[in-house]
Amino acid sequence: LKDYNTLNLEFSTQGTYNNFVNFVKEIENNLRIVDISSVEFTSDSGIEGLDPNVPQAYKYTFKIRTYWLRK
């Protein structure tokens, strides 16, 4: 029996590449342990939900795993 639990999450967001880099840095500096399992980048401006008014916007789909200790 492991002393910890895990939770897998998948979510999408959009923004510039600089926003992406800053977001990943925030994950790295977070107190909670988070592993980024995968990131998918989509740059086609015709994608549903991608704001055409944001120059150089990309859609990012993250798969992450987070951990916490059992009590």
Short mmCIF file of N, CA, C and O in Angstrom, two decimals:
data_model
loop_
_atom_site.label_atom_id
_atom_site.label_comp_id
_atom_site.label_asym_id
_atom_site.label_seq_id
_atom_site.Cartn_x
_atom_site.Cartn_y
_atom_site.Cartn_z
N LEU A 1 0.84 -1.18 0.00
CA LEU A 1 0.00 0.00 0.00
C LEU A 1 0.88 1.25 0.00
O LEU A 1 1.79 1.39 0.81
N LYS A 2 0.61 2.14 -0.94
CA LYS A 2 1.39 3.38 -1.05
C LYS A 2 1.00 4.35 0.06
O LYS A 2 -0.13 4.35 0.53
N ASP A 3 1.94 5.20 0.45
CA ASP A 3 1.69 6.23 1.47
C ASP A 3 1.09 7.50 0.86
O ASP A 3 0.93 8.50 1.55
N TYR A 4 0.79 7.46 -0.43
CA TYR A 4 0.27 8.65 -1.09
C TYR A 4 -0.79 8.27 -2.12
O TYR A 4 -0.88 7.13 -2.55
N ASN A 5 -1.58 9.24 -2.50
CA ASN A 5 -2.58 9.09 -3.56
C ASN A 5 -2.17 9.95 -4.75
O ASN A 5 -1.37 10.88 -4.60
N THR A 6 -2.72 9.64 -5.91
CA THR A 6 -2.48 10.44 -7.10
C THR A 6 -3.80 10.82 -7.75
O THR A 6 -4.83 10.17 -7.54
N LEU A 7 -3.76 11.90 -8.51
CA LEU A 7 -4.92 12.34 -9.26
C LEU A 7 -4.43 12.78 -10.63
O LEU A 7 -3.51 13.60 -10.74
N ASN A 8 -5.03 12.21 -11.69
CA ASN A 8 -4.71 12.60 -13.06
C ASN A 8 -5.75 13.60 -13.54
O ASN A 8 -6.94 13.39 -13.35
N LEU A 9 -5.28 14.69 -14.15
CA LEU A 9 -6.16 15.73 -14.66
C LEU A 9 -5.79 16.04 -16.10
O LEU A 9 -4.61 15.97 -16.48
N GLU A 10 -6.80 16.43 -16.88
CA GLU A 10 -6.57 16.92 -18.23
C GLU A 10 -7.39 18.20 -18.39
O GLU A 10 -8.56 18.24 -18.02
N PHE A 11 -6.76 19.24 -18.92
CA PHE A 11 -7.45 20.50 -19.15
C PHE A 11 -6.80 21.26 -20.30
O PHE A 11 -5.66 20.98 -20.66
N SER A 12 -7.56 22.18 -20.88
CA SER A 12 -7.06 23.01 -21.97
C SER A 12 -7.16 24.47 -21.60
O SER A 12 -8.04 24.88 -20.84
N THR A 13 -6.25 25.25 -22.15
CA THR A 13 -6.26 26.70 -21.98
C THR A 13 -5.68 27.31 -23.24
O THR A 13 -5.18 26.58 -24.11
N GLN A 14 -5.75 28.61 -23.36
CA GLN A 14 -5.17 29.28 -24.52
C GLN A 14 -4.42 30.52 -24.11
O GLN A 14 -4.68 31.10 -23.06
N GLY A 15 -3.45 30.89 -24.93
CA GLY A 15 -2.68 32.09 -24.67
C GLY A 15 -1.45 32.14 -25.55
O GLY A 15 -1.25 31.27 -26.41
N THR A 16 -0.62 33.11 -25.31
CA THR A 16 0.62 33.25 -26.08
C THR A 16 1.65 32.26 -25.55
O THR A 16 1.48 31.65 -24.49
N TYR A 17 2.74 32.14 -26.28
CA TYR A 17 3.81 31.24 -25.83
C TYR A 17 4.39 31.73 -24.50
O TYR A 17 4.69 30.93 -23.62
N ASN A 18 4.52 33.04 -24.33
CA ASN A 18 5.02 33.59 -23.06
C ASN A 18 4.10 33.22 -21.90
O ASN A 18 4.57 32.91 -20.80
N ASN A 19 2.77 33.26 -22.14
CA ASN A 19 1.83 32.81 -21.11
C ASN A 19 2.07 31.36 -20.75
O ASN A 19 2.03 30.98 -19.57
N PHE A 20 2.31 30.53 -21.76
CA PHE A 20 2.59 29.11 -21.54
C PHE A 20 3.83 28.91 -20.67
O PHE A 20 3.80 28.17 -19.69
N VAL A 21 4.90 29.60 -21.02
CA VAL A 21 6.15 29.47 -20.26
C VAL A 21 5.94 29.91 -18.81
O VAL A 21 6.38 29.23 -17.87
N ASN A 22 5.25 31.01 -18.59
CA ASN A 22 4.99 31.49 -17.23
C ASN A 22 4.13 30.51 -16.45
O ASN A 22 4.36 30.28 -15.26
N PHE A 23 3.13 29.90 -17.11
CA PHE A 23 2.28 28.92 -16.45
C PHE A 23 3.09 27.70 -16.01
O PHE A 23 2.95 27.22 -14.88
N VAL A 24 3.96 27.21 -16.88
CA VAL A 24 4.79 26.04 -16.53
C VAL A 24 5.74 26.39 -15.38
O VAL A 24 5.95 25.57 -14.48
N LYS A 25 6.27 27.59 -15.37
CA LYS A 25 7.13 28.02 -14.26
C LYS A 25 6.35 28.03 -12.94
O LYS A 25 6.88 27.65 -11.89
N GLU A 26 5.10 28.49 -12.99
CA GLU A 26 4.25 28.48 -11.79
C GLU A 26 4.02 27.06 -11.28
O GLU A 26 4.03 26.81 -10.08
N ILE A 27 3.82 26.13 -12.21
CA ILE A 27 3.66 24.72 -11.81
C ILE A 27 4.94 24.22 -11.15
O ILE A 27 4.89 23.54 -10.13
N GLU A 28 6.09 24.56 -11.72
CA GLU A 28 7.38 24.13 -11.16
C GLU A 28 7.58 24.65 -9.75
O GLU A 28 8.17 23.97 -8.91
N ASN A 29 7.12 25.86 -9.48
CA ASN A 29 7.34 26.49 -8.18
C ASN A 29 6.23 26.24 -7.17
O ASN A 29 6.30 26.72 -6.05
N ASN A 30 5.21 25.51 -7.57
CA ASN A 30 4.09 25.21 -6.70
C ASN A 30 4.52 24.31 -5.55
O ASN A 30 5.41 23.47 -5.72
N LEU A 31 3.92 24.46 -4.40
CA LEU A 31 4.25 23.60 -3.26
C LEU A 31 3.75 22.18 -3.45
O LEU A 31 4.31 21.24 -2.90
N ARG A 32 2.68 22.01 -4.22
CA ARG A 32 2.15 20.67 -4.49
C ARG A 32 2.99 20.04 -5.61
O ARG A 32 3.33 20.70 -6.58
N ILE A 33 3.33 18.76 -5.45
CA ILE A 33 4.09 18.06 -6.48
C ILE A 33 3.17 17.77 -7.65
O ILE A 33 2.11 17.18 -7.50
N VAL A 34 3.60 18.23 -8.84
CA VAL A 34 2.83 18.03 -10.06
C VAL A 34 3.78 17.55 -11.16
O VAL A 34 4.82 18.16 -11.38
N ASP A 35 3.42 16.46 -11.82
CA ASP A 35 4.15 15.99 -13.00
C ASP A 35 3.31 16.35 -14.22
O ASP A 35 2.11 16.04 -14.26
N ILE A 36 3.94 16.98 -15.21
CA ILE A 36 3.26 17.21 -16.48
C ILE A 36 3.52 15.98 -17.33
O ILE A 36 4.66 15.70 -17.71
N SER A 37 2.45 15.23 -17.62
CA SER A 37 2.58 14.00 -18.40
C SER A 37 2.69 14.30 -19.89
O SER A 37 3.46 13.65 -20.60
N SER A 38 1.90 15.27 -20.37
CA SER A 38 1.98 15.64 -21.78
C SER A 38 1.37 17.03 -21.98
O SER A 38 0.57 17.49 -21.18
N VAL A 39 1.81 17.66 -23.08
CA VAL A 39 1.25 18.94 -23.50
C VAL A 39 1.07 18.86 -25.01
O VAL A 39 1.98 18.46 -25.73
N GLU A 40 -0.13 19.22 -25.48
CA GLU A 40 -0.39 19.30 -26.91
C GLU A 40 -0.59 20.77 -27.28
O GLU A 40 -1.31 21.49 -26.60
N PHE A 41 0.05 21.20 -28.36
CA PHE A 41 -0.04 22.57 -28.84
C PHE A 41 -0.89 22.58 -30.11
O PHE A 41 -0.68 21.76 -30.99
N THR A 42 -1.81 23.53 -30.20
CA THR A 42 -2.60 23.71 -31.41
C THR A 42 -2.53 25.18 -31.78
O THR A 42 -2.78 26.05 -30.95
N SER A 43 -2.17 25.46 -33.04
CA SER A 43 -1.99 26.86 -33.44
C SER A 43 -2.93 27.29 -34.55
O SER A 43 -2.90 28.43 -34.96
N ASP A 44 -3.79 26.43 -35.02
CA ASP A 44 -4.69 26.76 -36.12
C ASP A 44 -5.72 27.77 -35.65
O ASP A 44 -6.47 27.51 -34.71
N SER A 45 -5.80 28.92 -36.30
CA SER A 45 -6.73 29.96 -35.87
C SER A 45 -8.18 29.58 -36.08
O SER A 45 -9.07 30.24 -35.57
N GLY A 46 -8.45 28.51 -36.84
CA GLY A 46 -9.82 28.08 -37.07
C GLY A 46 -10.36 27.15 -36.00
O GLY A 46 -11.48 26.67 -36.09
N ILE A 47 -9.61 26.91 -34.96
CA ILE A 47 -10.04 26.00 -33.90
C ILE A 47 -11.14 26.63 -33.07
O ILE A 47 -11.04 27.80 -32.68
N GLU A 48 -12.16 25.87 -32.81
CA GLU A 48 -13.28 26.37 -32.00
C GLU A 48 -12.79 26.76 -30.62
O GLU A 48 -12.05 26.02 -29.97
N GLY A 49 -13.18 27.94 -30.18
CA GLY A 49 -12.82 28.41 -28.85
C GLY A 49 -11.51 29.19 -28.80
O GLY A 49 -11.19 29.79 -27.78
N LEU A 50 -10.72 29.18 -29.88
CA LEU A 50 -9.47 29.93 -29.90
C LEU A 50 -9.78 31.37 -30.31
O LEU A 50 -10.34 31.62 -31.37
N ASP A 51 -9.44 32.31 -29.46
CA ASP A 51 -9.79 33.71 -29.68
C ASP A 51 -8.98 34.29 -30.85
O ASP A 51 -7.77 34.42 -30.77
N PRO A 52 -9.64 34.63 -31.96
CA PRO A 52 -8.91 35.16 -33.13
C PRO A 52 -8.35 36.56 -32.90
O PRO A 52 -7.52 37.03 -33.66
N ASN A 53 -8.79 37.24 -31.82
CA ASN A 53 -8.30 38.59 -31.53
C ASN A 53 -6.99 38.60 -30.76
O ASN A 53 -6.39 39.65 -30.56
N VAL A 54 -6.56 37.44 -30.27
CA VAL A 54 -5.29 37.35 -29.53
C VAL A 54 -4.20 36.94 -30.52
O VAL A 54 -4.22 35.83 -31.04
N PRO A 55 -3.26 37.86 -30.82
CA PRO A 55 -2.22 37.51 -31.78
C PRO A 55 -1.32 36.41 -31.24
O PRO A 55 -0.99 36.38 -30.06
N GLN A 56 -0.96 35.51 -32.11
CA GLN A 56 -0.07 34.39 -31.77
C GLN A 56 -0.61 33.58 -30.60
O GLN A 56 0.13 33.13 -29.74
N ALA A 57 -1.93 33.38 -30.57
CA ALA A 57 -2.53 32.58 -29.51
C ALA A 57 -2.45 31.11 -29.89
O ALA A 57 -2.57 30.75 -31.06
N TYR A 58 -2.26 30.28 -28.91
CA TYR A 58 -2.21 28.83 -29.08
C TYR A 58 -3.16 28.20 -28.07
O TYR A 58 -3.44 28.77 -27.03
N LYS A 59 -3.60 27.01 -28.39
CA LYS A 59 -4.38 26.23 -27.45
C LYS A 59 -3.43 25.17 -26.88
O LYS A 59 -2.71 24.51 -27.63
N TYR A 60 -3.43 25.03 -25.56
CA TYR A 60 -2.57 24.07 -24.87
C TYR A 60 -3.45 23.09 -24.13
O TYR A 60 -4.32 23.49 -23.37
N THR A 61 -3.23 21.81 -24.36
CA THR A 61 -3.94 20.76 -23.64
C THR A 61 -2.93 20.04 -22.76
O THR A 61 -1.98 19.43 -23.26
N PHE A 62 -3.13 20.14 -21.44
CA PHE A 62 -2.22 19.55 -20.47
C PHE A 62 -2.80 18.26 -19.90
O PHE A 62 -4.00 18.17 -19.67
N LYS A 63 -1.93 17.30 -19.66
CA LYS A 63 -2.25 16.14 -18.84
C LYS A 63 -1.25 16.17 -17.69
O LYS A 63 -0.03 16.20 -17.93
N ILE A 64 -1.76 16.22 -16.47
CA ILE A 64 -0.89 16.30 -15.31
C ILE A 64 -1.27 15.24 -14.28
O ILE A 64 -2.38 14.70 -14.30
N ARG A 65 -0.34 14.96 -13.39
CA ARG A 65 -0.58 14.07 -12.24
C ARG A 65 -0.10 14.80 -11.01
O ARG A 65 0.99 15.36 -10.99
N THR A 66 -0.93 14.81 -9.98
CA THR A 66 -0.56 15.42 -8.71
C THR A 66 -0.64 14.38 -7.61
O THR A 66 -1.31 13.36 -7.76
N TYR A 67 0.04 14.63 -6.52
CA TYR A 67 0.20 13.65 -5.44
C TYR A 67 -0.14 14.29 -4.10
O TYR A 67 0.03 15.48 -3.93
N TRP A 68 -0.58 13.47 -3.16
CA TRP A 68 -0.73 13.92 -1.78
C TRP A 68 -0.59 12.74 -0.84
O TRP A 68 -0.83 11.59 -1.22
N LEU A 69 -0.17 13.03 0.38
CA LEU A 69 0.05 11.99 1.38
C LEU A 69 -1.28 11.50 1.97
O LEU A 69 -2.18 12.28 2.18
N ARG A 70 -1.34 10.21 2.23
CA ARG A 70 -2.50 9.66 2.93
C ARG A 70 -2.41 10.04 4.39
O ARG A 70 -1.34 10.22 4.95
N LYS A 71 -3.55 10.13 5.03
CA LYS A 71 -3.56 10.43 6.47
C LYS A 71 -3.61 9.15 7.25
O LYS A 71 -4.05 8.14 6.86
#
